[in-house]
XYZ file of C-alpha atoms in Angstrom:
561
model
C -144.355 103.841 -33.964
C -144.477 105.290 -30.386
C -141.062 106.840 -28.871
C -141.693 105.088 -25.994
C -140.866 101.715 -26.945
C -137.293 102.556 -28.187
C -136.316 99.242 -27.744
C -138.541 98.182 -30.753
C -137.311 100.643 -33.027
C -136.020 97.350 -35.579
C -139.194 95.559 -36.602
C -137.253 92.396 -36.573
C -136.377 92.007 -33.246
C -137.582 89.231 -31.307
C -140.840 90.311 -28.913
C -139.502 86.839 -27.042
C -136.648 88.654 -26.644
C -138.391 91.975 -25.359
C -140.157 89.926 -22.840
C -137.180 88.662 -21.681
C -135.110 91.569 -21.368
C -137.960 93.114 -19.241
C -138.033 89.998 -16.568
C -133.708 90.096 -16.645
C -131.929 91.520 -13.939
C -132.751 94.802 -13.599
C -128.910 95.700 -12.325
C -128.031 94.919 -15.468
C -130.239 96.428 -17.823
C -131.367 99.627 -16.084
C -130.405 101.922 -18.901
C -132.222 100.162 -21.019
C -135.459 99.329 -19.388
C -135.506 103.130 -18.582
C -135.582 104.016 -21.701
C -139.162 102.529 -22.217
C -140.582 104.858 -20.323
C -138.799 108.225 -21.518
C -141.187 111.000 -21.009
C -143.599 108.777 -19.490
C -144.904 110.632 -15.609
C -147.346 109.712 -13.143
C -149.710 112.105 -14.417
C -149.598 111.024 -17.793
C -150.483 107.507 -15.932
C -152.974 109.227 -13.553
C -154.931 110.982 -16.151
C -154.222 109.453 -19.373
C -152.662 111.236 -21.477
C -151.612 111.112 -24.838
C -148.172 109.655 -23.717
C -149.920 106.717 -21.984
C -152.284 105.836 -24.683
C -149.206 105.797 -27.203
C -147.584 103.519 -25.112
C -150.713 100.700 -24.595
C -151.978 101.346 -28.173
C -148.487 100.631 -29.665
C -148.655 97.710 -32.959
C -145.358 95.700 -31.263
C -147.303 94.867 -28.053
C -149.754 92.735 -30.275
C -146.219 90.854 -31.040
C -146.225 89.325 -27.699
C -148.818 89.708 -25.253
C -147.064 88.536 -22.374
C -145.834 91.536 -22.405
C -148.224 93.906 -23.128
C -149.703 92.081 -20.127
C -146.874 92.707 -17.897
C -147.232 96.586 -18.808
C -151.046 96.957 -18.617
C -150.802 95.400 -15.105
C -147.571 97.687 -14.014
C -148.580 100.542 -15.665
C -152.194 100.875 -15.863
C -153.066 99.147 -12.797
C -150.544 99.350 -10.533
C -149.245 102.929 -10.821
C -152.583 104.239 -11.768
C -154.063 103.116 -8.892
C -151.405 105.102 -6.810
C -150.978 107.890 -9.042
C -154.212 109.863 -7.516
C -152.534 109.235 -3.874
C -148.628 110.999 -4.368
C -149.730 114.045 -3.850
C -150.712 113.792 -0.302
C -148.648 110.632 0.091
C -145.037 111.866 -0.327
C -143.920 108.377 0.879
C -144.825 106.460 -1.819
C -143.186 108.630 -4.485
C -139.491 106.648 -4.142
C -141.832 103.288 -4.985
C -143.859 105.095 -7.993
C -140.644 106.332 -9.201
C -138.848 103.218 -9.058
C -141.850 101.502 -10.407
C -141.733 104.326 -13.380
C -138.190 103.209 -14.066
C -138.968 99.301 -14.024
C -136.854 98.558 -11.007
C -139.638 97.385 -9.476
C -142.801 95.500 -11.408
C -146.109 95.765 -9.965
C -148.554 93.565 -9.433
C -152.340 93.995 -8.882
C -153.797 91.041 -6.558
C -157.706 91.679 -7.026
C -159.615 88.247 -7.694
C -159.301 85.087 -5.622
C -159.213 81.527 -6.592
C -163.199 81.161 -5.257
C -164.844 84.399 -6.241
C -163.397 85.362 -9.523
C -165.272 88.436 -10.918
C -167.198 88.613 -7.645
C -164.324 90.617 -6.239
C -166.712 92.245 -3.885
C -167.377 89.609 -1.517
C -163.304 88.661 -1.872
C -162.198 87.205 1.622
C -158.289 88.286 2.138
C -158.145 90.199 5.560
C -155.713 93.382 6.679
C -156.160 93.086 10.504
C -155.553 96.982 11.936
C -153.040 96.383 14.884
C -151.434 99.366 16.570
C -148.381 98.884 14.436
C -150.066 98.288 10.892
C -151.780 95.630 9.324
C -151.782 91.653 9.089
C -152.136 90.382 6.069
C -153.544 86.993 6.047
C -155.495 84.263 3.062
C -158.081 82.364 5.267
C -158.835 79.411 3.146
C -157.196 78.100 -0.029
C -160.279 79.654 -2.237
C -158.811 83.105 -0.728
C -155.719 83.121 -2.312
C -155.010 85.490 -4.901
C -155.416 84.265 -8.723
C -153.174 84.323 -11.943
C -151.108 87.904 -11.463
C -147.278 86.947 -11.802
C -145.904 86.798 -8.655
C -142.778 84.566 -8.715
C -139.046 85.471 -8.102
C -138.694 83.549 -11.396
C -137.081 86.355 -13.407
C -134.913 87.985 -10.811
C -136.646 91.020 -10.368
C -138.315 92.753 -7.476
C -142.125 92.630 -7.573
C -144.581 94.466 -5.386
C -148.049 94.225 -5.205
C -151.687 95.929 -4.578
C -153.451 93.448 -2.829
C -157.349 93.848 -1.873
C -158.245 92.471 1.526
C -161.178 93.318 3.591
C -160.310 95.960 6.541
C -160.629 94.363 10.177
C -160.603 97.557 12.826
C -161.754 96.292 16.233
C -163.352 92.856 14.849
C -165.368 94.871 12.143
C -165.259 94.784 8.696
C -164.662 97.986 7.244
C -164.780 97.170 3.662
C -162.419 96.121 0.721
C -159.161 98.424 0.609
C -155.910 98.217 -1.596
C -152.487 97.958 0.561
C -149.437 97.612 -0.818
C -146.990 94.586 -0.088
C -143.736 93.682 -1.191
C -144.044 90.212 -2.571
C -140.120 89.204 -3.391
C -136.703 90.363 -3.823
C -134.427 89.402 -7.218
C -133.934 85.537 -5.403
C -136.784 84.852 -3.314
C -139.953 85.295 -1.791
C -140.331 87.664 1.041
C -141.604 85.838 4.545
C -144.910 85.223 4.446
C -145.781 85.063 1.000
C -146.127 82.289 -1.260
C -147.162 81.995 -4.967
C -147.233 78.756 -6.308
C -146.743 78.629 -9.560
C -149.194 77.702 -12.538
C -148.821 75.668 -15.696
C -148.605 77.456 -18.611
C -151.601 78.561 -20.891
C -151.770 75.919 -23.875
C -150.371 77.679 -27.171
C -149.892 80.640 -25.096
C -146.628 83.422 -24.270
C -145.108 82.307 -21.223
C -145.683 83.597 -18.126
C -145.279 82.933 -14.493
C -148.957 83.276 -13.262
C -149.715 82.232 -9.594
C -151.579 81.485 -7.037
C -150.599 83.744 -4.112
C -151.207 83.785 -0.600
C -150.118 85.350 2.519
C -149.567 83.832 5.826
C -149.753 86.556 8.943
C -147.896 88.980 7.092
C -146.741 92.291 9.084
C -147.725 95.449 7.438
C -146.355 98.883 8.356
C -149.889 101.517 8.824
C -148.304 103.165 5.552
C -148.889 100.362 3.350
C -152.925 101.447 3.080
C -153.503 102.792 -0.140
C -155.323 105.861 0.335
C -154.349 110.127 0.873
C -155.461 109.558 4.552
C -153.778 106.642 6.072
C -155.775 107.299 9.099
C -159.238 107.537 7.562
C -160.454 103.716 8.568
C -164.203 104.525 8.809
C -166.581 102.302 7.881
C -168.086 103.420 4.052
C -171.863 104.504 4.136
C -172.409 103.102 1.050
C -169.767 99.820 0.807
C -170.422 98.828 -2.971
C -169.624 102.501 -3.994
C -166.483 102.759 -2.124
C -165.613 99.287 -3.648
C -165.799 100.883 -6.934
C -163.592 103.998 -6.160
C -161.135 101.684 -4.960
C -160.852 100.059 -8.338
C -160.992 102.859 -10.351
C -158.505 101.919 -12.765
C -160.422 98.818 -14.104
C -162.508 100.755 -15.921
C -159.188 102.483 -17.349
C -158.143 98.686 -18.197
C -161.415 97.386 -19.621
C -160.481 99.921 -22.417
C -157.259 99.762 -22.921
C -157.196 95.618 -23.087
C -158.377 95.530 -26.709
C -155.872 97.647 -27.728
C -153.492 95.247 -29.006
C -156.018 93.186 -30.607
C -156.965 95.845 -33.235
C -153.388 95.616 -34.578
C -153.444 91.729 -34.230
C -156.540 91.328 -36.272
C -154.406 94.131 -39.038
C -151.621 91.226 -39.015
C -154.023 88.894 -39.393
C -155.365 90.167 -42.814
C -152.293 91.266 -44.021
C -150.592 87.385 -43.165
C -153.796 86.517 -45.125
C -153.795 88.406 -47.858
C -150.173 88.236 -48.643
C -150.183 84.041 -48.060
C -153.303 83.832 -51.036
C -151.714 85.789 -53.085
C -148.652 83.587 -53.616
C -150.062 80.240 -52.752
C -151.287 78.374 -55.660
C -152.855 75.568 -56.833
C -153.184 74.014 -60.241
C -156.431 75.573 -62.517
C -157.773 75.246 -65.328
C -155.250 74.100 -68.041
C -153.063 72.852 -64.906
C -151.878 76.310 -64.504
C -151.292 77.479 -61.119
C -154.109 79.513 -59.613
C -153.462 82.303 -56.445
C -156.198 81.071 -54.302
C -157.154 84.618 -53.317
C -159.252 84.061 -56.679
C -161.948 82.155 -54.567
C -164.697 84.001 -52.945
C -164.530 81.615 -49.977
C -160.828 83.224 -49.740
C -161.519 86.864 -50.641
C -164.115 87.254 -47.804
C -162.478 85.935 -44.519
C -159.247 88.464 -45.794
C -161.517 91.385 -46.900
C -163.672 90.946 -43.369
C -160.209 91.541 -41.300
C -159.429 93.935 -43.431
C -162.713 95.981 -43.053
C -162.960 95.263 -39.476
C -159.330 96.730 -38.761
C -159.749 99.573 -40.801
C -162.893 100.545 -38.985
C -161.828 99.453 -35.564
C -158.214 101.482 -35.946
C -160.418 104.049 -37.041
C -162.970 104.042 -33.994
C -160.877 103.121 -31.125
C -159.033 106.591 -30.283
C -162.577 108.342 -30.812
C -164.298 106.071 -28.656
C -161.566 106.330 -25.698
C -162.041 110.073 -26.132
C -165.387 110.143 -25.853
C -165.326 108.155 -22.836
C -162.735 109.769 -21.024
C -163.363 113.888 -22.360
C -166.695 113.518 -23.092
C -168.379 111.214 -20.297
C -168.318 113.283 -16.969
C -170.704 110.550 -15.585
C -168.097 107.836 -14.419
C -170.997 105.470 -15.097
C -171.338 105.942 -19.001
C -167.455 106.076 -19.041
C -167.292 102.514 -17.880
C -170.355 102.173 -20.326
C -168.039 102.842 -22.779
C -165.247 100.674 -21.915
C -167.562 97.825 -21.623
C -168.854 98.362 -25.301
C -165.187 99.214 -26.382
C -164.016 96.020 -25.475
C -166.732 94.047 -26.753
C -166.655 95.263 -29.840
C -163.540 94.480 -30.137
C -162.601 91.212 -28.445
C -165.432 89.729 -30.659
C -164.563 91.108 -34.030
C -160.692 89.012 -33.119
C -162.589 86.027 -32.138
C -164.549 85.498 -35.820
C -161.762 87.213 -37.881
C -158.404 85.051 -36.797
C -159.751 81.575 -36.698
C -161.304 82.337 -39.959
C -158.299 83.492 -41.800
C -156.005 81.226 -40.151
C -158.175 78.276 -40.964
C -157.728 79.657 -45.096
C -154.219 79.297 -44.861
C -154.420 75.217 -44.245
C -152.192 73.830 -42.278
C -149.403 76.135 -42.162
C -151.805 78.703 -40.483
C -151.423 76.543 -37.393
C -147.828 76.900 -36.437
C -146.726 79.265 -34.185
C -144.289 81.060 -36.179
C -147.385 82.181 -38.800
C -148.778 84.315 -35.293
C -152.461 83.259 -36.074
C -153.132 80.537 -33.812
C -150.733 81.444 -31.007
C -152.110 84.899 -31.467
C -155.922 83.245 -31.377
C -155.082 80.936 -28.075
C -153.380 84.442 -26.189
C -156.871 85.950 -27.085
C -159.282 84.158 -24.734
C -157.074 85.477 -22.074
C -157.823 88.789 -22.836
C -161.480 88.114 -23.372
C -161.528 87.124 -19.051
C -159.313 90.258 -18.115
C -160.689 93.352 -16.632
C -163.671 91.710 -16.444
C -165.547 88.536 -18.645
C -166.899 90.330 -21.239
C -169.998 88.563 -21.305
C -170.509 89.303 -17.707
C -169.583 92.941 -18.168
C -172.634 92.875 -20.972
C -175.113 91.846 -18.815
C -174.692 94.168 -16.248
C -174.571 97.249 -18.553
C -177.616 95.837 -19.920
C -179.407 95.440 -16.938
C -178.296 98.801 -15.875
C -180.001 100.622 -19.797
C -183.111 98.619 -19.590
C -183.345 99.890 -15.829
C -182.848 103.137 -16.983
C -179.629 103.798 -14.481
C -178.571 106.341 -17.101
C -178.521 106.378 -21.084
C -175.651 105.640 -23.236
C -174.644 107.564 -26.081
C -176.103 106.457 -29.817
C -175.593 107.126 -33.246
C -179.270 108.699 -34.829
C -181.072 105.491 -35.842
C -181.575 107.039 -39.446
C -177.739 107.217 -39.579
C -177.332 103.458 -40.691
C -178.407 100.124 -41.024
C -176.579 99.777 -37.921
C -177.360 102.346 -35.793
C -181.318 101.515 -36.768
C -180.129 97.521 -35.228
C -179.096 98.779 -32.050
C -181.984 101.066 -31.113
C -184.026 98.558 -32.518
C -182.818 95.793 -30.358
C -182.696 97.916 -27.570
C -186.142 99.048 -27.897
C -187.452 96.204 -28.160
C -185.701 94.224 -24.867
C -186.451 97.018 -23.218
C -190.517 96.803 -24.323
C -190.230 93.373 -23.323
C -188.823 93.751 -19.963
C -191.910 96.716 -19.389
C -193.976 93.666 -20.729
C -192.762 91.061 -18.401
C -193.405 93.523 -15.250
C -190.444 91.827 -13.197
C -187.377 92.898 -11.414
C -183.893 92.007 -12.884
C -183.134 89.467 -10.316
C -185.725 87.427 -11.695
C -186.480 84.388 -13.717
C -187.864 86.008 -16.470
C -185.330 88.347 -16.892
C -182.831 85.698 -16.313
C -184.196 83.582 -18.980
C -185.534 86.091 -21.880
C -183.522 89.046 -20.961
C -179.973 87.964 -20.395
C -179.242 86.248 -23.010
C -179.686 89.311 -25.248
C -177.208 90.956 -23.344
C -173.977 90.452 -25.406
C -175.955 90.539 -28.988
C -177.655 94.229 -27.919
C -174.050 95.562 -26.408
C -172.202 94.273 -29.309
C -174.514 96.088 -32.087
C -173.885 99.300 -30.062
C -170.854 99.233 -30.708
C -170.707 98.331 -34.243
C -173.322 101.347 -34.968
C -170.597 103.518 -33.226
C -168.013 102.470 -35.283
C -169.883 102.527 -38.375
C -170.571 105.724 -37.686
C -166.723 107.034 -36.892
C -165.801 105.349 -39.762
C -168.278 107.266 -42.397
C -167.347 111.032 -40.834
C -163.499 109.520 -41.405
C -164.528 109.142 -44.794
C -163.147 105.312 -45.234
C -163.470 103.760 -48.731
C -166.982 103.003 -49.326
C -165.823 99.032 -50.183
C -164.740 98.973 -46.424
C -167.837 100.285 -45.052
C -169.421 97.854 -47.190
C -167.905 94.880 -45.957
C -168.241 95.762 -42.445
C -171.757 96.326 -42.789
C -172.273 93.163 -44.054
C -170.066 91.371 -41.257
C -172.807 92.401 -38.853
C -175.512 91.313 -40.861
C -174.194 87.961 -40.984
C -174.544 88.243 -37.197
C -178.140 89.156 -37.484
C -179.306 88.125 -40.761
C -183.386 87.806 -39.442
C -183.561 91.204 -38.436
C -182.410 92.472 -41.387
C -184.348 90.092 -43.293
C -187.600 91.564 -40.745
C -187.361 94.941 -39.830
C -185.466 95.827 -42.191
C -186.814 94.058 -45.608
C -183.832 92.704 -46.793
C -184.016 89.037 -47.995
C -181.638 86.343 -47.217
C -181.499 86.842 -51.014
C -180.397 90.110 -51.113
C -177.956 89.898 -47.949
C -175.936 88.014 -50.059
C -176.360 89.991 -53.597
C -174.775 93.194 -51.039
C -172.294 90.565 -49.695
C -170.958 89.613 -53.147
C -170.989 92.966 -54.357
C -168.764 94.603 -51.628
C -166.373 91.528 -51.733
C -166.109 92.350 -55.413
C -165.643 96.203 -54.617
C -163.021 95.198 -52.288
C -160.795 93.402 -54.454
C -160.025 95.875 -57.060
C -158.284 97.409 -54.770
C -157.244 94.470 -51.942
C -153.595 95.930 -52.656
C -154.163 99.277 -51.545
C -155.990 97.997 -48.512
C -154.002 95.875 -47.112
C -150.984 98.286 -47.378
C -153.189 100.865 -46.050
C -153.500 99.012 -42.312
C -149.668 99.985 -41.807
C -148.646 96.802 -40.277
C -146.180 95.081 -42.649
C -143.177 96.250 -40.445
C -144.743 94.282 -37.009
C -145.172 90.948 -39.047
C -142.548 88.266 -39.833
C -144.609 85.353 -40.862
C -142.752 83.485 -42.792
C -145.975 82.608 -44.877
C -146.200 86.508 -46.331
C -143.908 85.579 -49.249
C -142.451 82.464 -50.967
C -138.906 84.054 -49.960
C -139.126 84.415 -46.524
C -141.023 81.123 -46.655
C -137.762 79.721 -47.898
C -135.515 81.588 -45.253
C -137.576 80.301 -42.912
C -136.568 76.599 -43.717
C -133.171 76.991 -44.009
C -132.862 77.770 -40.152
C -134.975 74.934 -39.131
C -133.448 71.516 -38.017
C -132.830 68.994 -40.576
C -132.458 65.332 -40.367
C -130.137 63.419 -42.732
C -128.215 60.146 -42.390
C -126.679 57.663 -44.360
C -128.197 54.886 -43.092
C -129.672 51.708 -45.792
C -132.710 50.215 -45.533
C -133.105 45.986 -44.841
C -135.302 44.828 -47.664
C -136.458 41.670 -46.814
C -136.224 39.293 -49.877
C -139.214 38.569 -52.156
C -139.920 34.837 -52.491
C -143.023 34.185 -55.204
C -145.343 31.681 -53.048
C -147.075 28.918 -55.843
C-alpha cells in the first residue's frame, strides 16, 4: 500500500469517511490532509514519477471513486497543467504549493454544457483589457459542465478554465487561465455553479454547471511561461493540444482504479460461492462455486485482473519512456483505457448478477461500484470516441503503433489481422475519412480493432511475467468470446472447439481458484459483508430492526350454507 495515502493505513476505515475528511474544513484538518501528499513535488506531478503513479494506482481509491476523482482532477489535471509553468512563473508557486498541501482544491473547467468532447470549438471568452482579462459564458450551452465547483464543503476551490482569447476583437485561440471560483462560505462575484443531482447509485459529489458573468481577471491569471505572448497560433488545433497536455496524462491514469475494482470483484465472488449453498443431491448443501455457470464469471475477473495488474505499469512505461512521439503516447493511453474500462464493464455485472440478489446492495460494492463506472468510461475523453479517432489516424497512416509479433499469440495474430484487413478495406473503398463509407463500414470497427490491441499487449506482458498458464488460458478465451467468427475463420477453431479450450481452462483454474484469488492481494480493501457467513452476520446485527408488540384483528370465520 502506497505511503502516500497514510490516512488509509487501517483497511477498515470508511472511504465515505476519507471523502469527507478531504471536503472538511481545511483549518481544521491541515495536518492531516498534508500528510497525503508527503513526499509528493511538482515535479513528481510534472513528469510522473514513481511517487505520482503510486499515489493514482493505489487499491483504496477503487473504495470510493469520488475521491479518486477529486484527486485525478487536483492532482493530475490541475497541478500538472501548471507544473511545466513554475519555473518561469514564480507567482504561481504560493498557489501550486498550497494546492500541493490541499488548502486549496483545483478544478479543471474544459467541456461546456453544448460541445462536450468538442472542446475545440468551446465558446467561454477571456477579453484582453489593459488590466487583464474578462471572463464571461455567452449563452447557457457555454457554461462549464460537471467539475465540482460548489462552496458545499467549505473549502477553497480554484479553477483552470478554457476560454477563447479576445485581443483587439480577434480570436486568438483556446487558452487555460486560472480563476478563483469560491472561498470556504461562498461563491466569489461573478461566478455561479448551479448545482447537479446526483448520479443514480453513484458516490456523492457536488458536480455543476458553472458560469461566469464579466468576471475581472488580473493579466497573471493566463496560464502560460510568457504572460505576454498573446499571438495568434499558426497552427490553432496544435496549440489546442499543448494546452491540454495533461489529458493524455489522465486518459491513462483513469483506469487505474478499475483494475483493483474488477480484483474486488472476483475476490467478493469467489469468496460469496464458496460459502453460499444450496441443497444437492441427497438434500445436502452444495457451494455453488461447483457450477460451471459460477466458476467462469469468477475465474474471468480473476484472469482479467491478474493480467491487467500485470500489464498496466508496463504499458504506462512504455508510453511515457518509450514513446518520444507525443502522438503514439496518447496512442497508448487511448488503448490503455480501453482495454481496461471494457474488461470492468463485462466482468462486474457478470459476477454481481451470480451473487443473486444480495449482489445488488450497495454495501456488497458491485453494483455501486458498476453504476460509478460509466462515469469513468465519459472522462478524459468517451472512449468510444477516443477509438475512432486513433483508428482513423492508423488506417491513415499518421504514424504506427506499437504491436506484439503476430506469431506471438492468438491474440496478437487478431489484432494485426483486424487491422489489416480495415485497413485493405479502406484502400478498397478509395475514400477520405470524412466520408460515408468510412462512416458506415469503417467506424464501427473502431472500438473492436483498438480493443484487441490491447488485449494482444497484455497477453503478451503477461506471458514474459510468466503468469500461471490457467490464467493465460482463461483470458485468452475471454477474447474469443468477443470474437468467436474469427477464430472460428482465420483461425480454424470451431465453435466446437472454442468451448472444449473454454471448459478446459475453467477446469485448470479451479484446482487452484484458492491460490488465485489470494494471489490478486486485495482482501485487505474489501469489506463486503457477503465474503463470509460471519461478517454476513455482523453485518445484520448493525442494521435497523423492526419489532412491536402489536396483535393482529382476525376477523371471525362464519361457515356460509
Amino acid at each position: 500500500m502506497s505511503k502516500y495515502l497514510c490516512l488509509t493505513k487501517e483497511p477498515s476505515l470508511s472511504c465515505r469517511h476519507i471523502v469527507s475528511v478531504l471536503y472538511e474544513s481545511y483549518t481544521n484538518h491541515r495536518g492531516h490532509l498534508h500528510g497525503w501528499f508527503i513526499g509528493l513535488t511538482v515535479e513528481d506531478v510534472q513528469f510522473c514519477s514513481s511517487r505520482f503513479w503510486a499515489l493514482m494506482c493505489d487499491p483504496i481509491l477503487s473504495r470510493d471513486i469520488a475521491m479518486f476523482t477529486i484527486l485525478a482532477a487536483h492532482i493530475g489535471l490541475t497541478i500538472g497543467t501548471l507544473s511545466r509553468h513554475v519555473k518561469n512563473r514564480p507567482d504561481i508557486r504560493p498557489l501550486v504549493r498550497r494546492l500541493l498541501r490541499f488548502e486549496e482544491v483545483g478544478i479543471y473547467l474544459l467541456t461546456e454544457r453544448g460541445h462536450g468532447l468538442d472542446s475545440f470549438n468551446i465558446e467561454t471568452t477571456a477579453t484582453k483589457t489593459p488590466e487583464g482579462y474578462i471572463l464571461h459564458t455567452p449563452r447557457e450551452e457555454a457554461a462549464k459542465f460537471m467539475p465540482a465547483s460548489t462552496p458545499a464543503f467549505k473549502i477553497p476551490k480554484t479553477a483552470l478554465v478554457m476560454a477563447r482569447l479576445i485581443v483587439d476583437n480577434e480570436d486568438r485561440g483556446c487558452r487555460f487561465f486560472i480563476v478563483p471560483i469560491c472561498n470556504e462560505r461562498e461563491m466569489y462575484d461573478g461566478v455561479h455553479s448551479t448545482l447537479l443531482p446526483n448520479r443514480s447509485g453513484t458516490g456523492p459529489l457536488d458536480f455543476s454547471i458553472t458560469s461566469f458573468d464579466h468576471v475581472h481577471l488580473p493579466l497573471t491569471a493566463l496560464v502560460a511561461s510568457d504572460i505576454f505572448n498573446v499571438a495568434k497560433p499558426a497552427r490553432p488545433l496544435e496549440a489546442w493540444w499543448n494546452e491540454i497536455w495533461r489529458i493524455q496524462l489522465g486518459t491513462m491514469a483513469v483506469p487505474a482504479p478499475w483494475i483493483s475494482a474488477i480484483k474486488a470483484v472476483a475476490y467478493i465472488g469467489a469468496r460469496y460461492s464458496t460459502h453460499r449453498c444450496i441443497l444437492g443431491r441427497h438434500n445436502g448443501p452444495t457451494p455453488i462455486i461447483t457450477f460451471r455457470t459460477q466458476q467462469w464469471p469468477i475465474a474471468h475477473a480473476t484472469a482479467v485482473g491478474m493480467v491487467m495488474s500485470n500489464w498496466f505499469p508496463i504499458a504506462i512505461r512504455q508510453a511515457m519512456e518509450d514513446s518520444p512521439d507525443h502522438r503514439v503516447r496518447h496512442a497508448m493511453s487511448v488503448v490503455i483505457k480501453t482495454t481496461v474500462c471494457r474488461h470492468f464493464q463485462r466482468c462486474v455485472p457478470e459476477v454481481a448478477e451470480r451473487c443473486g440478489a444480495q449482489g445488488t446492495f450497495e454495501q456488497n460494492y458491485m453494483a455501486k461500484i458498476e453504476n460509478d463506472g460509466k462515469g469513468v468510461i465519459i472522462a478524459e475523453g468517451d472512449v468510444l470516441t477516443l477509438c475512432i479517432r486513433l483508428f482513423s489516424e492508423l488506417l491513415q497512416n499518421h504514424f504506427q503503433l506499437p504491436m506484439p509479433d503476430a506469431s506471438e499469440s492468438l491474440l496478437a495474430q487478431h489484432a494485426s489481422s483486424l487491422l489489416q484487413e480495415n485497413h485493405d478495406l479502406f484502400t478498397s473503398l478509395k475514400c477520405e475519412h470524412r466520408s460515408d463509407a468510412f462512416n458506415s463500414l469503417i467506424l464501427p470497427q473502431s472500438q473492436n480493432v483498438i480493443e484487441a490491441i490491447g488485449h494482444a499487449h497484455a497477453y503478451s506482458a503477461a506471458v514474459k511475467a510468466g503468469l500461471p498458464k490457467p490464467i493465460l488460458d482463461i483470458y485468452e478465451a475471454a477474447v474469443i468470446r468477443q470474437d468467436p467468427a474469427w477464430y472460428s475463420e482465420q483461425a480454424g477453431i470451431t465453435r466446437m472447439d472454442q468451448r472444449i479450450r473454454e471448459d478446459s481452462s475453467i477446469t485448470s483454474f479451479m484446482a487452484h481458484m484458492d491460490e488465485f484469488v489470494d494471489q490478486l492481494d486485495i482482501e485487505k480493501y474489501v469489506s463486503a459483508p457477503i465474503v463470509s457467513d460471519k461478517a454476513w452476520k455482523d453485518y445484520l446485527e448493525s442494521l435497523t430492526t423492526f419489532s412491536g408488540s402489536a396483535i393482529p384483528q382476525v376477523e371471525p370465520f362464519q361457515a356460509v350454507l
